[in-house]
C-alpha positions as a printed NumPy array, in Angstrom:
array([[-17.381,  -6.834,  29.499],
       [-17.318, -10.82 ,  28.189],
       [-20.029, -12.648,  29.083],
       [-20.004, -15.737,  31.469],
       [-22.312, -18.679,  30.153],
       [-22.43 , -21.336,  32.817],
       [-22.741, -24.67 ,  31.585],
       [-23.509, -27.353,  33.914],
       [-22.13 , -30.943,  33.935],
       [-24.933, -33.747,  33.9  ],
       [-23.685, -36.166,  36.188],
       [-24.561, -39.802,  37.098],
       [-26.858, -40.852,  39.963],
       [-28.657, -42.933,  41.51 ],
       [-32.801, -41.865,  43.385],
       [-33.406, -44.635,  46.095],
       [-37.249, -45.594,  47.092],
       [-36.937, -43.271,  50.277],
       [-36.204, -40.756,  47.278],
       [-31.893, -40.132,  48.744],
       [-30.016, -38.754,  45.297],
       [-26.3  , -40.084,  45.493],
       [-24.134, -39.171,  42.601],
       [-21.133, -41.133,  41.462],
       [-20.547, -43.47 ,  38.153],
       [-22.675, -46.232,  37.193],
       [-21.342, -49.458,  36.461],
       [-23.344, -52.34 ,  34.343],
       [-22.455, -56.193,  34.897],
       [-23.097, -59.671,  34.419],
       [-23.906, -61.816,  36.646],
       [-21.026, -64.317,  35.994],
       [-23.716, -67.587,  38.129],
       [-26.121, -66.226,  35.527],
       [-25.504, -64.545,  32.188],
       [-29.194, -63.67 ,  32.115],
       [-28.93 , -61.653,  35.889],
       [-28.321, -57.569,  34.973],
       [-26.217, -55.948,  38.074],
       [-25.458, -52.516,  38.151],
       [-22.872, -51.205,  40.673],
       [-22.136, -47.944,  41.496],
       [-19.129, -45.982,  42.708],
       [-19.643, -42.648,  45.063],
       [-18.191, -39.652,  45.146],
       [-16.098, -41.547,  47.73 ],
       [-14.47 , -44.198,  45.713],
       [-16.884, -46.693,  47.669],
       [-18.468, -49.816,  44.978],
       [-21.831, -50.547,  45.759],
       [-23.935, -53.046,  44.231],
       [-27.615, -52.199,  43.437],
       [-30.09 , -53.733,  44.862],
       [-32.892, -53.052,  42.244],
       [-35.822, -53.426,  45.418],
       [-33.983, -50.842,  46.96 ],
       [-33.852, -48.415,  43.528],
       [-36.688, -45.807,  42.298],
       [-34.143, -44.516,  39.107],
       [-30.673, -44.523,  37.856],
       [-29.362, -41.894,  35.38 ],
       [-26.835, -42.998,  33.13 ],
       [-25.093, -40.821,  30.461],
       [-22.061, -42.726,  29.45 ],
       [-22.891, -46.706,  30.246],
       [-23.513, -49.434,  28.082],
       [-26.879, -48.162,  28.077],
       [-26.249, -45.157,  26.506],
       [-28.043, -41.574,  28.107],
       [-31.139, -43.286,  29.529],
       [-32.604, -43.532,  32.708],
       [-33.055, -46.658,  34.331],
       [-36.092, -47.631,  36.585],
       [-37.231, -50.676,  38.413],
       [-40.355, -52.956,  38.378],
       [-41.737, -55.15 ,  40.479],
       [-38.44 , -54.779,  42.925],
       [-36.405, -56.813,  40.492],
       [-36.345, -55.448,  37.091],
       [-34.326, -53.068,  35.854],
       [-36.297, -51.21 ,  32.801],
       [-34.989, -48.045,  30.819],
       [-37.116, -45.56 ,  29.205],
       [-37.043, -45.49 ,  25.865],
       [-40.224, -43.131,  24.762],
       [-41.3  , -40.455,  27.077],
       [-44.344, -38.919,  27.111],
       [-48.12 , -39.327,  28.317],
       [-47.165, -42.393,  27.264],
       [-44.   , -43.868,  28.309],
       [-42.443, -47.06 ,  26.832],
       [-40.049, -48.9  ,  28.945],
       [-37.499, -52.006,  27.498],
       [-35.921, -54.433,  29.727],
       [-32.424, -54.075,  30.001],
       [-30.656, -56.505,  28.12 ],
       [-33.913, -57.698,  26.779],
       [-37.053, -57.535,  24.194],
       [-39.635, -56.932,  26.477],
       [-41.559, -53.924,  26.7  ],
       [-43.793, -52.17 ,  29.153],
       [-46.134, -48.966,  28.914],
       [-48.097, -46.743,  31.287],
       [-49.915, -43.507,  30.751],
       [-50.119, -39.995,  32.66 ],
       [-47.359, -42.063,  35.457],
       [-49.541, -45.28 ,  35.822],
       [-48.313, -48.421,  37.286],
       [-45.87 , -49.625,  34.365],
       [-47.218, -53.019,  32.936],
       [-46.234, -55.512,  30.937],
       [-46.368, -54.854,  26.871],
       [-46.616, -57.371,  23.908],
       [-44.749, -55.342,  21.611],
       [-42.129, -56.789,  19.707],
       [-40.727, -59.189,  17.698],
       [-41.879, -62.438,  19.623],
       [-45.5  , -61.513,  20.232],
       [-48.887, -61.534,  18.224],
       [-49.163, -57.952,  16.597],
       [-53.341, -58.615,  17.195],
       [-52.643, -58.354,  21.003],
       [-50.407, -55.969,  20.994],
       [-52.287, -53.388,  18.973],
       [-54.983, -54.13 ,  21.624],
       [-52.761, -53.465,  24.689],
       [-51.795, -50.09 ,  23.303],
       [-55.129, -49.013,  21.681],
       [-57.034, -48.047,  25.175],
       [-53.944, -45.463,  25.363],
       [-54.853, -43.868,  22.632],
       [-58.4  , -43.707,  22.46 ],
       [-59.003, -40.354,  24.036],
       [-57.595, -39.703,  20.827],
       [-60.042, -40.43 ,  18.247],
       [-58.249, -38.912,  15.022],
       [-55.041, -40.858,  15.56 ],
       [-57.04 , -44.066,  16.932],
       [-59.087, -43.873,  13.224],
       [-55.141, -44.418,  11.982],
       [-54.048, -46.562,  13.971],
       [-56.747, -48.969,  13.42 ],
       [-55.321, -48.94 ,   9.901],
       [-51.817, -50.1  ,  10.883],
       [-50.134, -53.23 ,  11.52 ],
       [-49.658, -53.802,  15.326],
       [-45.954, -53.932,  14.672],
       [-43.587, -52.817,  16.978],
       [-42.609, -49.797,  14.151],
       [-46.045, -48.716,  13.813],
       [-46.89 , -49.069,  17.821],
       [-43.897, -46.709,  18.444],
       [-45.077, -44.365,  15.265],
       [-48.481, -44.136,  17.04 ],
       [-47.217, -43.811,  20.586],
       [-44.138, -40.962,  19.499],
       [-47.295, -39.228,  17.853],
       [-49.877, -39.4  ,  20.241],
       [-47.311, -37.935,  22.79 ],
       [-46.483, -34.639,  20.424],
       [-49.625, -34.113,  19.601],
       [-51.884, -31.147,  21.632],
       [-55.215, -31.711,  22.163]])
């Protein structure tokens, strides 16, 4: 007797707001009238392109885009965001961009000053009320510069840790 493993195939797909799943391929674009304009399309199972509308989008999946294996979500019906820590605490960047935005235990997602371009001060105060329910790794924190590296550190270990 040989054994049978089954592996399944991750595909592509797309979660509208009225929660529909539609698989196919995602496609990322520019915006040709302006560079700074993301567009995703997508192709069906049908051979049909589609361009996504990002109000009408809850997530995308990709695996093999430009993007890498991510999943893509939208903000204020405009915005496409991919995840980039997951957790209690999840950290969102803007596609094609160096913005950031957090929210804990599935909170609205808000706006972050994490990064390169903004004061480390505010930052580290954005992301400390996160964390303060944990008062061990809050005592460290406090410690660190509120660099993007260290926010990240903090946040990655906050979300492994069991308390």
């Amino acid at each position: 007797m040989i054994p049978v493993v089954s592996i399944s195939q991750e595909e592509e797909y797309i979660v509208t707001k009225y929660d529909d799943t539609i698989y196919g391929k995602v496609i990322r674009g520019t915006n040709y009238l302006d560079t700074s304009e993301v567009v995703f399309k997508f192709k069906n199972k049908a051979g049909d392109k589609i361009r996504i509308d990002a109000s009408e989008i809850k997530t995308i999946r990709s695996i093999k885009g430009v993007d890498g294996d991510c999943y893509i979500t939208t903000i204020y019906d405009a915005l496409f965001i991919k995840k980039i820590i997951d957790g209690r605490i999840k950290v969102y960047q803007l596609v094609d961009g160096a913005i950031f935005y957090a929210s804990k235990d599935d909170s609205e997602i808000t706006s972050t000053d994490i990064g390169e371009f903004f004061s480390r001060k505010k930052a580290h105060s954005q992301v400390r009320p996160m964390i303060q329910d944990n008062v061990e790794l809050l005592k460290e924190f406090d410690t660190l510069p509120g660099n993007q590296k260290n926010i990240f550190y903090i946040i990655n270990k906050y979300n492994s840790s069991v308390y």
